[in-house]
mmCIF file with all atom_site columns, C-alpha atoms in Angstrom:
data_model
loop_
_atom_site.group_PDB
_atom_site.id
_atom_site.type_symbol
_atom_site.label_atom_id
_atom_site.label_alt_id
_atom_site.label_comp_id
_atom_site.label_asym_id
_atom_site.label_entity_id
_atom_site.label_seq_id
_atom_site.pdbx_PDB_ins_code
_atom_site.Cartn_x
_atom_site.Cartn_y
_atom_site.Cartn_z
_atom_site.occupancy
_atom_site.B_iso_or_equiv
_atom_site.pdbx_formal_charge
_atom_site.auth_seq_id
_atom_site.auth_comp_id
_atom_site.auth_asym_id
_atom_site.auth_atom_id
_atom_site.pdbx_PDB_model_num
ATOM 1   C CA . MET N 1 1   ? -17.170 -24.272 -19.416 1.00 61.00 ? 22  MET N CA 1
ATOM 2   C CA . ALA N 1 2   ? -12.854 -25.276 -19.450 1.00 82.00 ? 23  ALA N CA 1
ATOM 3   C CA . LYS N 1 3   ? -12.443 -24.277 -16.169 1.00 93.00 ? 24  LYS N CA 1
ATOM 4   C CA . GLU N 1 4   ? -7.928  -23.959 -15.124 1.00 96.00 ? 25  GLU N CA 1
ATOM 5   C CA . ILE N 1 5   ? -5.970  -24.123 -11.649 1.00 98.00 ? 26  ILE N CA 1
ATOM 6   C CA . ALA N 1 6   ? -2.828  -21.277 -12.164 1.00 98.00 ? 27  ALA N CA 1
ATOM 7   C CA . VAL N 1 7   ? -0.930  -20.531 -9.622  1.00 98.00 ? 28  VAL N CA 1
ATOM 8   C CA . LEU N 1 8   ? 1.230   -17.750 -9.708  1.00 98.00 ? 29  LEU N CA 1
ATOM 9   C CA . GLY N 1 9   ? 4.081   -15.489 -7.710  1.00 97.00 ? 30  GLY N CA 1
ATOM 10  C CA . GLY N 1 10  ? 5.208   -11.509 -8.657  1.00 95.00 ? 31  GLY N CA 1
ATOM 11  C CA . GLY N 1 11  ? 5.887   -10.317 -5.000  1.00 91.00 ? 32  GLY N CA 1
ATOM 12  C CA . CYS N 1 12  ? 2.760   -9.547  -1.789  1.00 92.00 ? 33  CYS N CA 1
ATOM 13  C CA . PHE N 1 13  ? -0.656  -11.508 -3.145  1.00 95.00 ? 34  PHE N CA 1
ATOM 14  C CA . TRP N 1 14  ? -2.737  -8.298  -2.198  1.00 92.00 ? 35  TRP N CA 1
ATOM 15  C CA . CYS N 1 15  ? -1.586  -6.851  -5.837  1.00 93.00 ? 36  CYS N CA 1
ATOM 16  C CA . LEU N 1 16  ? -2.315  -9.932  -7.998  1.00 96.00 ? 37  LEU N CA 1
ATOM 17  C CA . GLU N 1 17  ? -5.411  -10.552 -6.579  1.00 97.00 ? 38  GLU N CA 1
ATOM 18  C CA . ALA N 1 18  ? -6.522  -7.496  -6.948  1.00 96.00 ? 39  ALA N CA 1
ATOM 19  C CA . VAL N 1 19  ? -5.616  -7.240  -10.473 1.00 96.00 ? 40  VAL N CA 1
ATOM 20  C CA . TYR N 1 20  ? -6.646  -11.298 -11.548 1.00 98.00 ? 41  TYR N CA 1
ATOM 21  C CA . GLN N 1 21  ? -9.717  -10.001 -9.581  1.00 97.00 ? 42  GLN N CA 1
ATOM 22  C CA . GLN N 1 22  ? -11.008 -7.786  -12.581 1.00 96.00 ? 43  GLN N CA 1
ATOM 23  C CA . VAL N 1 23  ? -9.603  -9.936  -15.799 1.00 97.00 ? 44  VAL N CA 1
ATOM 24  C CA . ARG N 1 24  ? -12.915 -11.334 -18.046 1.00 95.00 ? 45  ARG N CA 1
ATOM 25  C CA . GLY N 1 25  ? -12.585 -15.356 -17.774 1.00 96.00 ? 46  GLY N CA 1
ATOM 26  C CA . VAL N 1 26  ? -11.311 -16.410 -13.781 1.00 97.00 ? 47  VAL N CA 1
ATOM 27  C CA . GLU N 1 27  ? -13.488 -17.408 -11.938 1.00 97.00 ? 48  GLU N CA 1
ATOM 28  C CA . SER N 1 28  ? -11.728 -16.535 -8.206  1.00 97.00 ? 49  SER N CA 1
ATOM 29  C CA . VAL N 1 29  ? -8.328  -15.206 -7.044  1.00 98.00 ? 50  VAL N CA 1
ATOM 30  C CA . GLU N 1 30  ? -7.314  -16.669 -3.440  1.00 98.00 ? 51  GLU N CA 1
ATOM 31  C CA . SER N 1 31  ? -3.792  -15.551 -1.863  1.00 98.00 ? 52  SER N CA 1
ATOM 32  C CA . GLY N 1 32  ? -2.248  -17.956 -0.356  1.00 98.00 ? 53  GLY N CA 1
ATOM 33  C CA . TYR N 1 33  ? 1.365   -19.830 0.116   1.00 98.00 ? 54  TYR N CA 1
ATOM 34  C CA . THR N 1 34  ? 3.299   -22.418 -1.710  1.00 97.00 ? 55  THR N CA 1
ATOM 35  C CA . GLY N 1 35  ? 6.594   -23.543 -2.240  1.00 96.00 ? 56  GLY N CA 1
ATOM 36  C CA . GLY N 1 36  ? 7.584   -24.421 0.995   1.00 96.00 ? 57  GLY N CA 1
ATOM 37  C CA . SER N 1 37  ? 8.822   -27.044 4.506   1.00 95.00 ? 58  SER N CA 1
ATOM 38  C CA . VAL N 1 38  ? 6.540   -25.898 6.717   1.00 95.00 ? 59  VAL N CA 1
ATOM 39  C CA . VAL N 1 39  ? 2.837   -27.048 6.564   1.00 96.00 ? 60  VAL N CA 1
ATOM 40  C CA . ASP N 1 40  ? -0.028  -24.599 6.669   1.00 96.00 ? 61  ASP N CA 1
ATOM 41  C CA . PRO N 1 41  ? 1.833   -21.293 7.463   1.00 97.00 ? 62  PRO N CA 1
ATOM 42  C CA . SER N 1 42  ? 1.343   -18.341 9.736   1.00 96.00 ? 63  SER N CA 1
ATOM 43  C CA . TYR N 1 43  ? 1.533   -14.646 7.557   1.00 96.00 ? 64  TYR N CA 1
ATOM 44  C CA . GLU N 1 44  ? 3.889   -14.250 11.001  1.00 96.00 ? 65  GLU N CA 1
ATOM 45  C CA . GLN N 1 45  ? 6.368   -16.611 10.345  1.00 97.00 ? 66  GLN N CA 1
ATOM 46  C CA . VAL N 1 46  ? 6.286   -16.964 5.390   1.00 97.00 ? 67  VAL N CA 1
ATOM 47  C CA . CYS N 1 47  ? 7.018   -13.203 5.882   1.00 94.00 ? 68  CYS N CA 1
ATOM 48  C CA . THR N 1 48  ? 10.358  -14.403 8.109   1.00 94.00 ? 69  THR N CA 1
ATOM 49  C CA . GLY N 1 49  ? 11.544  -15.579 5.080   1.00 93.00 ? 70  GLY N CA 1
ATOM 50  C CA . GLN N 1 50  ? 12.244  -18.443 6.480   1.00 94.00 ? 71  GLN N CA 1
ATOM 51  C CA . THR N 1 51  ? 9.793   -21.040 5.407   1.00 96.00 ? 72  THR N CA 1
ATOM 52  C CA . GLY N 1 52  ? 10.923  -21.465 1.867   1.00 96.00 ? 73  GLY N CA 1
ATOM 53  C CA . HIS N 1 53  ? 6.944   -20.320 0.323   1.00 97.00 ? 74  HIS N CA 1
ATOM 54  C CA . ALA N 1 54  ? 5.827   -18.163 -1.962  1.00 97.00 ? 75  ALA N CA 1
ATOM 55  C CA . GLU N 1 55  ? 3.318   -14.997 -1.397  1.00 97.00 ? 76  GLU N CA 1
ATOM 56  C CA . VAL N 1 56  ? 0.662   -16.284 -4.525  1.00 98.00 ? 77  VAL N CA 1
ATOM 57  C CA . VAL N 1 57  ? -2.938  -16.314 -5.686  1.00 98.00 ? 78  VAL N CA 1
ATOM 58  C CA . LYS N 1 58  ? -3.934  -19.189 -6.678  1.00 98.00 ? 79  LYS N CA 1
ATOM 59  C CA . LEU N 1 59  ? -6.611  -18.127 -9.924  1.00 97.00 ? 80  LEU N CA 1
ATOM 60  C CA . ALA N 1 60  ? -9.442  -21.142 -11.423 1.00 98.00 ? 81  ALA N CA 1
ATOM 61  C CA . PHE N 1 61  ? -10.878 -19.799 -14.499 1.00 98.00 ? 82  PHE N CA 1
ATOM 62  C CA . ASP N 1 62  ? -12.138 -20.611 -18.122 1.00 96.00 ? 83  ASP N CA 1
ATOM 63  C CA . SER N 1 63  ? -9.577  -20.979 -19.744 1.00 95.00 ? 84  SER N CA 1
ATOM 64  C CA . GLN N 1 64  ? -12.726 -20.689 -23.119 1.00 94.00 ? 85  GLN N CA 1
ATOM 65  C CA . LEU N 1 65  ? -12.649 -17.785 -22.144 1.00 95.00 ? 86  LEU N CA 1
ATOM 66  C CA . ILE N 1 66  ? -9.695  -16.648 -21.416 1.00 96.00 ? 87  ILE N CA 1
ATOM 67  C CA . SER N 1 67  ? -6.505  -18.244 -22.219 1.00 97.00 ? 88  SER N CA 1
ATOM 68  C CA . TYR N 1 68  ? -3.049  -19.766 -19.415 1.00 98.00 ? 89  TYR N CA 1
ATOM 69  C CA . ARG N 1 69  ? -1.375  -17.457 -22.259 1.00 97.00 ? 90  ARG N CA 1
ATOM 70  C CA . GLU N 1 70  ? -2.356  -14.883 -21.077 1.00 97.00 ? 91  GLU N CA 1
ATOM 71  C CA . ILE N 1 71  ? -3.232  -14.969 -17.545 1.00 98.00 ? 92  ILE N CA 1
ATOM 72  C CA . LEU N 1 72  ? 0.627   -15.319 -18.204 1.00 98.00 ? 93  LEU N CA 1
ATOM 73  C CA . GLU N 1 73  ? 0.985   -12.149 -20.233 1.00 96.00 ? 94  GLU N CA 1
ATOM 74  C CA . ILE N 1 74  ? -0.819  -10.053 -17.484 1.00 96.00 ? 95  ILE N CA 1
ATOM 75  C CA . PHE N 1 75  ? 1.312   -11.177 -14.798 1.00 97.00 ? 96  PHE N CA 1
ATOM 76  C CA . PHE N 1 76  ? 4.464   -10.833 -16.927 1.00 96.00 ? 97  PHE N CA 1
ATOM 77  C CA . THR N 1 77  ? 2.970   -6.437  -17.445 1.00 93.00 ? 98  THR N CA 1
ATOM 78  C CA . ILE N 1 78  ? 2.254   -6.097  -13.220 1.00 93.00 ? 99  ILE N CA 1
ATOM 79  C CA . HIS N 1 79  ? 4.052   -6.913  -11.702 1.00 94.00 ? 100 HIS N CA 1
ATOM 80  C CA . ASP N 1 80  ? 8.979   -6.436  -12.354 1.00 94.00 ? 101 ASP N CA 1
ATOM 81  C CA . PRO N 1 81  ? 10.249  -10.681 -13.541 1.00 96.00 ? 102 PRO N CA 1
ATOM 82  C CA . THR N 1 82  ? 13.394  -9.008  -13.591 1.00 95.00 ? 103 THR N CA 1
ATOM 83  C CA . THR N 1 83  ? 13.882  -8.634  -9.964  1.00 94.00 ? 104 THR N CA 1
ATOM 84  C CA . LEU N 1 84  ? 15.605  -11.451 -7.605  1.00 94.00 ? 105 LEU N CA 1
ATOM 85  C CA . ASN N 1 85  ? 12.984  -12.542 -4.345  1.00 95.00 ? 106 ASN N CA 1
ATOM 86  C CA . ARG N 1 86  ? 11.606  -8.142  -4.223  1.00 92.00 ? 107 ARG N CA 1
ATOM 87  C CA . GLN N 1 87  ? 8.531   -6.290  -6.183  1.00 90.00 ? 108 GLN N CA 1
ATOM 88  C CA . GLY N 1 88  ? 9.924   -2.835  -5.129  1.00 84.00 ? 109 GLY N CA 1
ATOM 89  C CA . ASN N 1 89  ? 10.085  -1.687  -1.349  1.00 84.00 ? 110 ASN N CA 1
ATOM 90  C CA . ASP N 1 90  ? 9.207   -5.575  -1.146  1.00 89.00 ? 111 ASP N CA 1
ATOM 91  C CA . VAL N 1 91  ? 12.266  -7.798  -0.200  1.00 92.00 ? 112 VAL N CA 1
ATOM 92  C CA . GLY N 1 92  ? 13.087  -11.617 1.273   1.00 94.00 ? 113 GLY N CA 1
ATOM 93  C CA . THR N 1 93  ? 12.684  -15.310 -1.197  1.00 95.00 ? 114 THR N CA 1
ATOM 94  C CA . GLN N 1 94  ? 8.435   -14.941 -0.288  1.00 96.00 ? 115 GLN N CA 1
ATOM 95  C CA . TYR N 1 95  ? 7.864   -11.807 -2.941  1.00 96.00 ? 116 TYR N CA 1
ATOM 96  C CA . ARG N 1 96  ? 9.690   -13.823 -5.501  1.00 97.00 ? 117 ARG N CA 1
ATOM 97  C CA . SER N 1 97  ? 8.678   -13.947 -8.893  1.00 97.00 ? 118 SER N CA 1
ATOM 98  C CA . VAL N 1 98  ? 7.926   -17.502 -9.528  1.00 98.00 ? 119 VAL N CA 1
ATOM 99  C CA . ILE N 1 99  ? 4.923   -19.775 -12.248 1.00 98.00 ? 120 ILE N CA 1
ATOM 100 C CA . TYR N 1 100 ? 4.367   -22.647 -10.550 1.00 98.00 ? 121 TYR N CA 1
ATOM 101 C CA . TYR N 1 101 ? 2.413   -24.906 -13.604 1.00 98.00 ? 122 TYR N CA 1
ATOM 102 C CA . GLN N 1 102 ? 0.083   -27.827 -12.442 1.00 97.00 ? 123 GLN N CA 1
ATOM 103 C CA . ASP N 1 103 ? 0.824   -29.833 -15.571 1.00 97.00 ? 124 ASP N CA 1
ATOM 104 C CA . GLU N 1 104 ? 3.091   -30.417 -18.914 1.00 97.00 ? 125 GLU N CA 1
ATOM 105 C CA . ALA N 1 105 ? 1.231   -28.440 -20.937 1.00 97.00 ? 126 ALA N CA 1
ATOM 106 C CA . GLN N 1 106 ? 1.044   -24.837 -18.751 1.00 98.00 ? 127 GLN N CA 1
ATOM 107 C CA . HIS N 1 107 ? 4.785   -25.205 -18.233 1.00 98.00 ? 128 HIS N CA 1
ATOM 108 C CA . ASP N 1 108 ? 5.523   -25.174 -21.902 1.00 98.00 ? 129 ASP N CA 1
ATOM 109 C CA . MET N 1 109 ? 3.194   -22.294 -22.406 1.00 98.00 ? 130 MET N CA 1
ATOM 110 C CA . ALA N 1 110 ? 4.832   -21.070 -19.063 1.00 98.00 ? 131 ALA N CA 1
ATOM 111 C CA . ARG N 1 111 ? 8.436   -21.788 -21.321 1.00 98.00 ? 132 ARG N CA 1
ATOM 112 C CA . HIS N 1 112 ? 7.555   -19.753 -24.064 1.00 97.00 ? 133 HIS N CA 1
ATOM 113 C CA . VAL N 1 113 ? 5.912   -17.424 -22.744 1.00 97.00 ? 134 VAL N CA 1
ATOM 114 C CA . ILE N 1 114 ? 9.603   -16.583 -20.288 1.00 97.00 ? 135 ILE N CA 1
ATOM 115 C CA . ALA N 1 115 ? 10.863  -16.724 -23.299 1.00 96.00 ? 136 ALA N CA 1
ATOM 116 C CA . GLU N 1 116 ? 9.252   -14.357 -24.806 1.00 95.00 ? 137 GLU N CA 1
ATOM 117 C CA . MET N 1 117 ? 9.617   -12.090 -21.471 1.00 94.00 ? 138 MET N CA 1
ATOM 118 C CA . ALA N 1 118 ? 12.620  -12.296 -22.695 1.00 93.00 ? 139 ALA N CA 1
ATOM 119 C CA . LEU N 1 119 ? 12.837  -10.534 -25.768 1.00 93.00 ? 140 LEU N CA 1
ATOM 120 C CA . VAL N 1 120 ? 10.986  -7.011  -23.642 1.00 91.00 ? 141 VAL N CA 1
ATOM 121 C CA . TRP N 1 121 ? 12.593  -6.548  -20.680 1.00 93.00 ? 142 TRP N CA 1
ATOM 122 C CA . ASP N 1 122 ? 15.768  -4.766  -19.713 1.00 93.00 ? 143 ASP N CA 1
ATOM 123 C CA . ALA N 1 123 ? 17.724  -7.788  -17.881 1.00 94.00 ? 144 ALA N CA 1
ATOM 124 C CA . PRO N 1 124 ? 17.353  -10.227 -16.925 1.00 95.00 ? 145 PRO N CA 1
ATOM 125 C CA . ILE N 1 125 ? 14.379  -12.471 -16.548 1.00 96.00 ? 146 ILE N CA 1
ATOM 126 C CA . VAL N 1 126 ? 14.380  -14.479 -12.828 1.00 97.00 ? 147 VAL N CA 1
ATOM 127 C CA . THR N 1 127 ? 10.507  -15.563 -13.339 1.00 97.00 ? 148 THR N CA 1
ATOM 128 C CA . GLU N 1 128 ? 11.195  -19.554 -11.675 1.00 97.00 ? 149 GLU N CA 1
ATOM 129 C CA . LEU N 1 129 ? 8.912   -22.070 -13.230 1.00 97.00 ? 150 LEU N CA 1
ATOM 130 C CA . ALA N 1 130 ? 8.594   -24.561 -10.642 1.00 97.00 ? 151 ALA N CA 1
ATOM 131 C CA . ALA N 1 131 ? 6.878   -27.822 -10.253 1.00 97.00 ? 152 ALA N CA 1
ATOM 132 C CA . PRO N 1 132 ? 3.528   -27.870 -8.467  1.00 95.00 ? 153 PRO N CA 1
ATOM 133 C CA . ALA N 1 133 ? 3.723   -28.037 -4.299  1.00 96.00 ? 154 ALA N CA 1
ATOM 134 C CA . PRO N 1 134 ? 1.392   -27.875 -1.638  1.00 97.00 ? 155 PRO N CA 1
ATOM 135 C CA . TYR N 1 135 ? -0.723  -24.660 -1.129  1.00 97.00 ? 156 TYR N CA 1
ATOM 136 C CA . TYR N 1 136 ? -2.081  -23.375 1.754   1.00 98.00 ? 157 TYR N CA 1
ATOM 137 C CA . LYS N 1 137 ? -4.620  -20.234 1.496   1.00 98.00 ? 158 LYS N CA 1
ATOM 138 C CA . ALA N 1 138 ? -3.042  -17.659 3.691   1.00 97.00 ? 159 ALA N CA 1
ATOM 139 C CA . GLU N 1 139 ? -5.651  -15.970 6.408   1.00 96.00 ? 160 GLU N CA 1
ATOM 140 C CA . ASP N 1 140 ? -9.100  -15.033 6.382   1.00 95.00 ? 161 ASP N CA 1
ATOM 141 C CA . TYR N 1 141 ? -7.987  -11.051 6.559   1.00 94.00 ? 162 TYR N CA 1
ATOM 142 C CA . HIS N 1 142 ? -5.358  -11.008 3.314   1.00 95.00 ? 163 HIS N CA 1
ATOM 143 C CA . GLN N 1 143 ? -8.483  -12.302 1.166   1.00 96.00 ? 164 GLN N CA 1
ATOM 144 C CA . ASN N 1 144 ? -10.196 -8.937  -0.699  1.00 94.00 ? 165 ASN N CA 1
ATOM 145 C CA . TYR N 1 145 ? -8.002  -7.549  0.849   1.00 93.00 ? 166 TYR N CA 1
ATOM 146 C CA . PHE N 1 146 ? -7.292  -4.457  -1.758  1.00 92.00 ? 167 PHE N CA 1
ATOM 147 C CA . GLN N 1 147 ? -12.037 -4.190  -2.144  1.00 91.00 ? 168 GLN N CA 1
ATOM 148 C CA . GLN N 1 148 ? -11.751 -3.942  1.421   1.00 92.00 ? 169 GLN N CA 1
ATOM 149 C CA . HIS N 1 149 ? -8.761  -1.407  2.066   1.00 92.00 ? 170 HIS N CA 1
ATOM 150 C CA . PRO N 1 150 ? -8.586  0.957   -1.078  1.00 89.00 ? 171 PRO N CA 1
ATOM 151 C CA . PHE N 1 151 ? -7.627  3.252   0.246   1.00 90.00 ? 172 PHE N CA 1
ATOM 152 C CA . GLN N 1 152 ? -5.253  1.964   3.087   1.00 88.00 ? 173 GLN N CA 1
ATOM 153 C CA . GLY N 1 153 ? -1.630  3.014   2.141   1.00 87.00 ? 174 GLY N CA 1
ATOM 154 C CA . TYR N 1 154 ? 0.191   0.332   0.269   1.00 90.00 ? 175 TYR N CA 1
ATOM 155 C CA . CYS N 1 155 ? -3.243  -0.519  -1.504  1.00 88.00 ? 176 CYS N CA 1
ATOM 156 C CA . ALA N 1 156 ? -3.664  3.475   -2.769  1.00 91.00 ? 177 ALA N CA 1
ATOM 157 C CA . PHE N 1 157 ? 0.180   4.148   -3.279  1.00 89.00 ? 178 PHE N CA 1
ATOM 158 C CA . VAL N 1 158 ? 1.394   -0.067  -5.065  1.00 91.00 ? 179 VAL N CA 1
ATOM 159 C CA . VAL N 1 159 ? -1.576  -1.702  -5.157  1.00 91.00 ? 180 VAL N CA 1
ATOM 160 C CA . ALA N 1 160 ? -3.541  0.434   -6.636  1.00 92.00 ? 181 ALA N CA 1
ATOM 161 C CA . PRO N 1 161 ? -1.217  1.414   -9.965  1.00 91.00 ? 182 PRO N CA 1
ATOM 162 C CA . LYS N 1 162 ? -0.888  -2.098  -10.764 1.00 91.00 ? 183 LYS N CA 1
ATOM 163 C CA . LEU N 1 163 ? -4.147  -2.226  -11.122 1.00 90.00 ? 184 LEU N CA 1
ATOM 164 C CA . ALA N 1 164 ? -4.687  0.904   -12.657 1.00 91.00 ? 185 ALA N CA 1
ATOM 165 C CA . LYS N 1 165 ? -1.673  -0.614  -15.491 1.00 91.00 ? 186 LYS N CA 1
ATOM 166 C CA . PHE N 1 166 ? -4.000  -3.706  -15.951 1.00 92.00 ? 187 PHE N CA 1
ATOM 167 C CA . ARG N 1 167 ? -6.830  -1.404  -17.373 1.00 90.00 ? 188 ARG N CA 1
ATOM 168 C CA . GLU N 1 168 ? -4.944  1.290   -19.192 1.00 91.00 ? 189 GLU N CA 1
ATOM 169 C CA . VAL N 1 169 ? -3.095  -2.545  -20.989 1.00 91.00 ? 190 VAL N CA 1
ATOM 170 C CA . PHE N 1 170 ? -5.696  -4.778  -20.690 1.00 91.00 ? 191 PHE N CA 1
ATOM 171 C CA . ALA N 1 171 ? -8.963  -3.314  -21.661 1.00 91.00 ? 192 ALA N CA 1
ATOM 172 C CA . GLU N 1 172 ? -10.685 -5.917  -23.293 1.00 92.00 ? 193 GLU N CA 1
ATOM 173 C CA . LYS N 1 173 ? -9.821  -7.848  -20.489 1.00 92.00 ? 194 LYS N CA 1
ATOM 174 C CA . SER N 1 174 ? -11.333 -6.976  -17.913 1.00 91.00 ? 195 SER N CA 1
ATOM 175 C CA . LYS N 1 175 ? -14.762 -7.158  -16.264 1.00 91.00 ? 196 LYS N CA 1
ATOM 176 C CA . PRO N 1 176 ? -17.140 -4.486  -16.374 1.00 83.00 ? 197 PRO N CA 1
ATOM 177 C CA . GLU N 1 177 ? -17.269 -2.145  -13.685 1.00 72.00 ? 198 GLU N CA 1
#
């Protein structure tokens, strides 16, 4: 088994978490914060936009079952990488599109995939490519959020459609239901 880590921010971490939990080869998904200046920030602090952190997911995946490239292809399908500091109604730097590469190979692959995505999207890609930064796990109530609250308004109207899109576009990468 070849275990790798990916850290991605693409809006609210609940959306990314719900999708990547369904990806074959992804062993764990954790919601958290990275890229800011405050040590061990709270959700309330991050929400102010003053800490500099992004809401992210930290994935552990088996690269023999799913490649980092495929992880990124899913990422660019389930969020809008052309909107600066926002995803839908979620607005602020904490919702920015960002890839925190873990090594040079991930950096190079991310640059390559971003360049390819620039040919797919009708607007410029604003996804940041950032060096690893201190990561902090989000509060327990943010973990497995969609699984615990599938009928909550945000989950039903924002997260569920992203999950449906993933299953439609990447059916072969989806874990059996």
